[in-house]
Coordinates of C-alpha atoms (C1' of nucleotides) in Angstrom, one line a residue:
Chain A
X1 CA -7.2 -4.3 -3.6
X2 CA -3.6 -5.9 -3.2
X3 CA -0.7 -3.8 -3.0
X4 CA 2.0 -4.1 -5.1
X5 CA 3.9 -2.2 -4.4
X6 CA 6.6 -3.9 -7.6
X7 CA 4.6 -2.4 -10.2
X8 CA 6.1 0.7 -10.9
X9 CA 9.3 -0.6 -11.1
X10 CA 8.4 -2.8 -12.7
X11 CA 6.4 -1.1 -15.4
X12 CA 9.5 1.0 -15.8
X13 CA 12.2 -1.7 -16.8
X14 CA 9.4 -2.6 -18.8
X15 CA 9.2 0.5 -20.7
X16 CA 12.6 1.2 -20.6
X17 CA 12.9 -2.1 -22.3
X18 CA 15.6 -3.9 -19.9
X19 CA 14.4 -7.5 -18.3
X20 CA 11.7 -6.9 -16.2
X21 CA 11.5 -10.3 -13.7
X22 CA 7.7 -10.4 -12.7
X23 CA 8.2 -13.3 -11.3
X24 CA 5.7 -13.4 -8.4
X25 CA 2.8 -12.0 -10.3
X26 CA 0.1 -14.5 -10.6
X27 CA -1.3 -14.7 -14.5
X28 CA -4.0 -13.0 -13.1
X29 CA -1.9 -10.0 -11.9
X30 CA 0.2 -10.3 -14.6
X31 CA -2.6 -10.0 -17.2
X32 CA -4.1 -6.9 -15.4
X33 CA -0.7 -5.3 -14.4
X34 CA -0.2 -5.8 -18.6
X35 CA -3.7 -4.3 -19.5
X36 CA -3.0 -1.0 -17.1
X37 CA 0.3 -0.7 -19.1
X38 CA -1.5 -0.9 -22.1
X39 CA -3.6 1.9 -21.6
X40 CA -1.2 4.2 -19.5
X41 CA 0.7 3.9 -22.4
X42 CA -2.4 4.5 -25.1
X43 CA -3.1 7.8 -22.9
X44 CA 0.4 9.5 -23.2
X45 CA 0.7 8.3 -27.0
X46 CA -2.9 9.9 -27.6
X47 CA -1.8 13.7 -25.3
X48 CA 1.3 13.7 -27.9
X49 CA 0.0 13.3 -30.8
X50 CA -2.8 15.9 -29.8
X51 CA -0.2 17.7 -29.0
X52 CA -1.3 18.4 -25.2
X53 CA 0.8 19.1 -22.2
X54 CA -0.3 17.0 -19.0
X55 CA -1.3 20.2 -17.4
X56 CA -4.0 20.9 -20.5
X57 CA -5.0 17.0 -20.2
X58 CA -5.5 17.4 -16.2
X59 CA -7.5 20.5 -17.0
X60 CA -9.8 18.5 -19.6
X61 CA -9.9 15.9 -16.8
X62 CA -10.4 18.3 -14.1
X63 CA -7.7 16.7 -12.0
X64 CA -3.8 17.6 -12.1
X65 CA -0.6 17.5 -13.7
X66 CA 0.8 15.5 -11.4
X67 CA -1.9 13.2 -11.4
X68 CA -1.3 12.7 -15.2
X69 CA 2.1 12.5 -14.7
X70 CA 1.3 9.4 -12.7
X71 CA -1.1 7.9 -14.9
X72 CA 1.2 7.6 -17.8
X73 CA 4.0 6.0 -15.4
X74 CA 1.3 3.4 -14.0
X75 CA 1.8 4.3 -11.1
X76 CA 0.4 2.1 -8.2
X77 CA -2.1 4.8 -6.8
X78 CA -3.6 5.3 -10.5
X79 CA -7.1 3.1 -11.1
X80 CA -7.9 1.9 -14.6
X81 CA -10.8 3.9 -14.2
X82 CA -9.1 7.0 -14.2
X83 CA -7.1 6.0 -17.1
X84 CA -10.1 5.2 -18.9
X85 CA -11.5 8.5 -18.2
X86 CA -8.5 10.2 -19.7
X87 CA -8.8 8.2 -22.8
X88 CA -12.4 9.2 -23.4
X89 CA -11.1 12.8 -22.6
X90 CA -8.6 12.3 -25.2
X91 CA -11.7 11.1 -28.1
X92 CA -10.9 7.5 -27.4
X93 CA -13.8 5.2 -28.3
X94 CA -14.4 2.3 -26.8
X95 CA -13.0 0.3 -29.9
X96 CA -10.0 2.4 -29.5
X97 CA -9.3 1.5 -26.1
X98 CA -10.6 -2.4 -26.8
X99 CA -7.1 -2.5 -29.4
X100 CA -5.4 -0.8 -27.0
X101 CA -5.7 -3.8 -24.8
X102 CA -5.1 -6.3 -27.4
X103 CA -2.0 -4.3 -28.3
X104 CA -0.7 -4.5 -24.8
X105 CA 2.6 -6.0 -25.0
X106 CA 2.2 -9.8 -22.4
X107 CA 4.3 -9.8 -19.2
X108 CA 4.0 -13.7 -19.0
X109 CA 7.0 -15.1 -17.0
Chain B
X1 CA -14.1 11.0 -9.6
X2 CA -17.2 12.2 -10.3
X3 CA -20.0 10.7 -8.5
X4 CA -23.0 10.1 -11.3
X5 CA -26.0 8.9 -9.2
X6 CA -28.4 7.8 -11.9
X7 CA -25.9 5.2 -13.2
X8 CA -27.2 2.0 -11.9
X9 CA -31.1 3.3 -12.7
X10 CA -30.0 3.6 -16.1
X11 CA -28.0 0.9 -16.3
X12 CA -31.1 -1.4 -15.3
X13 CA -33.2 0.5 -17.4
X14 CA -30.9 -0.6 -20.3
X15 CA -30.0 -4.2 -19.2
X16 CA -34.1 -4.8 -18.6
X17 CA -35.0 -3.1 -22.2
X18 CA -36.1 -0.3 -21.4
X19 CA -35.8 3.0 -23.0
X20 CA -33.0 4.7 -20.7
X21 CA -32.6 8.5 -21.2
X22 CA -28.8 9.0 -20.8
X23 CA -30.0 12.9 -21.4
X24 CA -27.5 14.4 -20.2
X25 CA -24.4 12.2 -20.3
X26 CA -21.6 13.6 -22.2
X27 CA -20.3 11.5 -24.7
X28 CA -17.1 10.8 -22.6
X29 CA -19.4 9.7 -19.8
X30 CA -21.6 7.4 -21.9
X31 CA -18.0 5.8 -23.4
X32 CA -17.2 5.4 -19.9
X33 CA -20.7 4.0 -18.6
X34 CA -21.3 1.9 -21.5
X35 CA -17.9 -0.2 -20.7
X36 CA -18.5 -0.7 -17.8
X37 CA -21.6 -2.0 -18.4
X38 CA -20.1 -4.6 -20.9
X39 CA -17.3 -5.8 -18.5
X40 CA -20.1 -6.2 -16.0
X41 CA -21.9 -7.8 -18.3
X42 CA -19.2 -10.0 -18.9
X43 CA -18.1 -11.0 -15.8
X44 CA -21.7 -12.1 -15.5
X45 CA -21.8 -14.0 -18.1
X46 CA -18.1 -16.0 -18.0
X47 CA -19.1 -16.8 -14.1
X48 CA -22.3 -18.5 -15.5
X49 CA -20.9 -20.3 -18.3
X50 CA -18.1 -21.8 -15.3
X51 CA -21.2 -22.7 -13.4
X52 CA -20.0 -20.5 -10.7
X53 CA -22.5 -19.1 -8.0
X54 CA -21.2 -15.6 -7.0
X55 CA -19.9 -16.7 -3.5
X56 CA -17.4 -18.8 -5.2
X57 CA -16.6 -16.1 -7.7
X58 CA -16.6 -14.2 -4.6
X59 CA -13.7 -17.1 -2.7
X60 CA -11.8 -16.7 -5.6
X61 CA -11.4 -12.9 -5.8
X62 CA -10.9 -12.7 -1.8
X63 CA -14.2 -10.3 -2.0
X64 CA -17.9 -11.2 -0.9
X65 CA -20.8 -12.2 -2.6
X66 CA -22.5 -9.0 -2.3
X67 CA -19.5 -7.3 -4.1
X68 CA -20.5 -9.7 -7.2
X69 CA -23.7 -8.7 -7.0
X70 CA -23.3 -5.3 -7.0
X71 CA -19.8 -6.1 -9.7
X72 CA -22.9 -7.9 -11.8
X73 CA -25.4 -4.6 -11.4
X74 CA -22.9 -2.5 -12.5
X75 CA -23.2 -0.7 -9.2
X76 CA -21.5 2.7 -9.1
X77 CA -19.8 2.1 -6.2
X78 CA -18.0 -0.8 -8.4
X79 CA -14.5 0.2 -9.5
X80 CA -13.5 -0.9 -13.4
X81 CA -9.9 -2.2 -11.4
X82 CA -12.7 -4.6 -9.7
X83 CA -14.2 -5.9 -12.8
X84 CA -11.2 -6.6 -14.4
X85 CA -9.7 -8.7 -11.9
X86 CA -13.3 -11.0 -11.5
X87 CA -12.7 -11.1 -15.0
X88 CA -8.9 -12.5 -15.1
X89 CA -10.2 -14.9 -11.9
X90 CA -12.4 -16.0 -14.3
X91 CA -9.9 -16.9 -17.0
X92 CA -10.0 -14.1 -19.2
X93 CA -7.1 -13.4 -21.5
X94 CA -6.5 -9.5 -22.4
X95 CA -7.8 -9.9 -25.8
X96 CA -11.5 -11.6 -24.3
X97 CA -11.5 -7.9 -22.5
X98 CA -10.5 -6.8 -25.3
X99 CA -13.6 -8.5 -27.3
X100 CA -16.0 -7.4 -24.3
X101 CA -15.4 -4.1 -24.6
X102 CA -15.8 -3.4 -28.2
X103 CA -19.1 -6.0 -27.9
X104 CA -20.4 -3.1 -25.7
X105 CA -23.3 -1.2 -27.0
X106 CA -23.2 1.9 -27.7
X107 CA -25.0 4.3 -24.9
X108 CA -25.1 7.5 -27.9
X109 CA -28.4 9.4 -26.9
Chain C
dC1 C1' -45.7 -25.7 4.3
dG2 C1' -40.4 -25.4 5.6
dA3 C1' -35.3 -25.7 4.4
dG4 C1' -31.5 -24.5 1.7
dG5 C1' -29.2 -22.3 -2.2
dA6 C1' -28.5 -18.3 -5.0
dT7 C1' -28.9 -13.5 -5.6
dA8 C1' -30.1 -8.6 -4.4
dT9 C1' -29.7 -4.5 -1.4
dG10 C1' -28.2 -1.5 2.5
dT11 C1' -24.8 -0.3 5.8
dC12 C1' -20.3 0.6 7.7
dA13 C1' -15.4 0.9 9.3
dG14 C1' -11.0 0.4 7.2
dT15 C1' -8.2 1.0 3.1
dT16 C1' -7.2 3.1 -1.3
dC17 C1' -7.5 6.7 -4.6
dT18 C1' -7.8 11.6 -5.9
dG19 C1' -6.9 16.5 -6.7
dA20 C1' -4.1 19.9 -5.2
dC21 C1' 0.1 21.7 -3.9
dA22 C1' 5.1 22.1 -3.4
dT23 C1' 9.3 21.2 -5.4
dC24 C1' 12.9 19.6 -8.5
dG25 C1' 15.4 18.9 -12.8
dA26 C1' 15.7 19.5 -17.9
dC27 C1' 15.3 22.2 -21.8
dA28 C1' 14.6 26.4 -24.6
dC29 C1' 15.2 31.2 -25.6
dA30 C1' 16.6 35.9 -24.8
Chain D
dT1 C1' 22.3 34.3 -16.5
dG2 C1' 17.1 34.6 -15.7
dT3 C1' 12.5 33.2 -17.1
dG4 C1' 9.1 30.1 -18.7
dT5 C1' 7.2 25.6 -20.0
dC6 C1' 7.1 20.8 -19.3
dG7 C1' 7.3 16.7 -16.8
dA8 C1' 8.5 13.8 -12.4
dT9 C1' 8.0 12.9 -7.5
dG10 C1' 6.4 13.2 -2.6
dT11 C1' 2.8 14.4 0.5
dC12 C1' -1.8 14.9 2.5
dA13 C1' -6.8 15.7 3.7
dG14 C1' -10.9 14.4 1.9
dA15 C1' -13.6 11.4 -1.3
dA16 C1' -14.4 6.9 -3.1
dC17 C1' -14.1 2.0 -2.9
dT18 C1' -13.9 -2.4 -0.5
dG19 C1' -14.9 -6.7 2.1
dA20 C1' -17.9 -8.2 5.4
dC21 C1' -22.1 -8.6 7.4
dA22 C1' -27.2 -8.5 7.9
dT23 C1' -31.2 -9.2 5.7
dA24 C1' -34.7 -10.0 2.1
dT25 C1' -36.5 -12.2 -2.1
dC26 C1' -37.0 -16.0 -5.2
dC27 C1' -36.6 -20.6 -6.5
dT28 C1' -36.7 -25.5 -6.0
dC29 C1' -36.9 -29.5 -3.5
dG30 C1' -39.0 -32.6 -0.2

DNA sequence: CGAGGATATGTCAGTTCTGACATCGACACA
DNA sequence: TGTGTCGATGTCAGAACTGACATATCCTCG
């Protein structure tokens, strides 16, 4: 799997809402760079309103806080599968996570 | 991540017909089995419908053709990070995953 | 009967991901 | 001020995944 090593950064100015410039992501990366957003974001959204703290999500996940930590910033080192773990830890069904990834906001150039 | 052996038995026994006995998945589990198994499906069946063998789905991922295969068989050694990208190489928008997943049949014992 | 194409399966060394741990800052409340 | 909870970030050894390769099976043409 590429490397890139951009994403978090990027994925931050993104969720912080200031221009993000992706502008060396292929569509491809782009869509699947947008997709992991998508559901980083559908898992933190979905610990709040249960009311959660990372550490009692990690525990669920048997994994850590930090780890969780991580998964909500998209960070680089954090597989979709692992974030689609969490979201079936969290009651997501796969029709849940299926709009989460039609939600996902586009990061076309 | 938690190793589950008898995925790809079941996962044949489901995709030939058979009666597959996901006995004792949890329901998180089954959530997480069951999409993969409709993103491999789906990777399947956009590659045939492009008239693409696997070793030129393969060229275009920068992967092998074995790794389709075993993409295809839903092989537990197959990350979801991997199908989604054979799926973007092959054109799909966030909302076709999107569409893919939901598609996926339910693995509920 | 070959030969060639497509797909399936097993293996393995190198790379990536993971849980755990340590640490830090922010915030709340006594 | 001190103590506790929560979340962010860095690191690392061990586990999981990956591309590549070898090989085998099935087809379908000659």
């Amino acid at each position: 799997m590429k490397r890139i090593k951009r994403a978090t950064l990027e994925a931050h100015g993104w969720r912080l809402g200031t221009a993000a410039d992706f502008l060396d992501l292929t569509p491809e990366e782009a869509a699947f760079v947008g997709t992991k957003l998508a559901l980083s974001q559908s898992v933190r959204d979905r610990r709040i309103a249960q009311g959660l703290s990372q550490a009692a999500l990690a525990k669920r996940l048997t994994s850590s806080q930090s780890r969780v930590a991580k998964m909500e910033a998209a960070d680089p080192t954090v597989s979709v599968d692992l974030l689609l773990r969490a979201l079936f830890a969290l009651g997501a069904k796969p029709s849940d996570v299926a709009s989460a990834i039609r939600k996902g906001r586009s990061l076309a150039a």
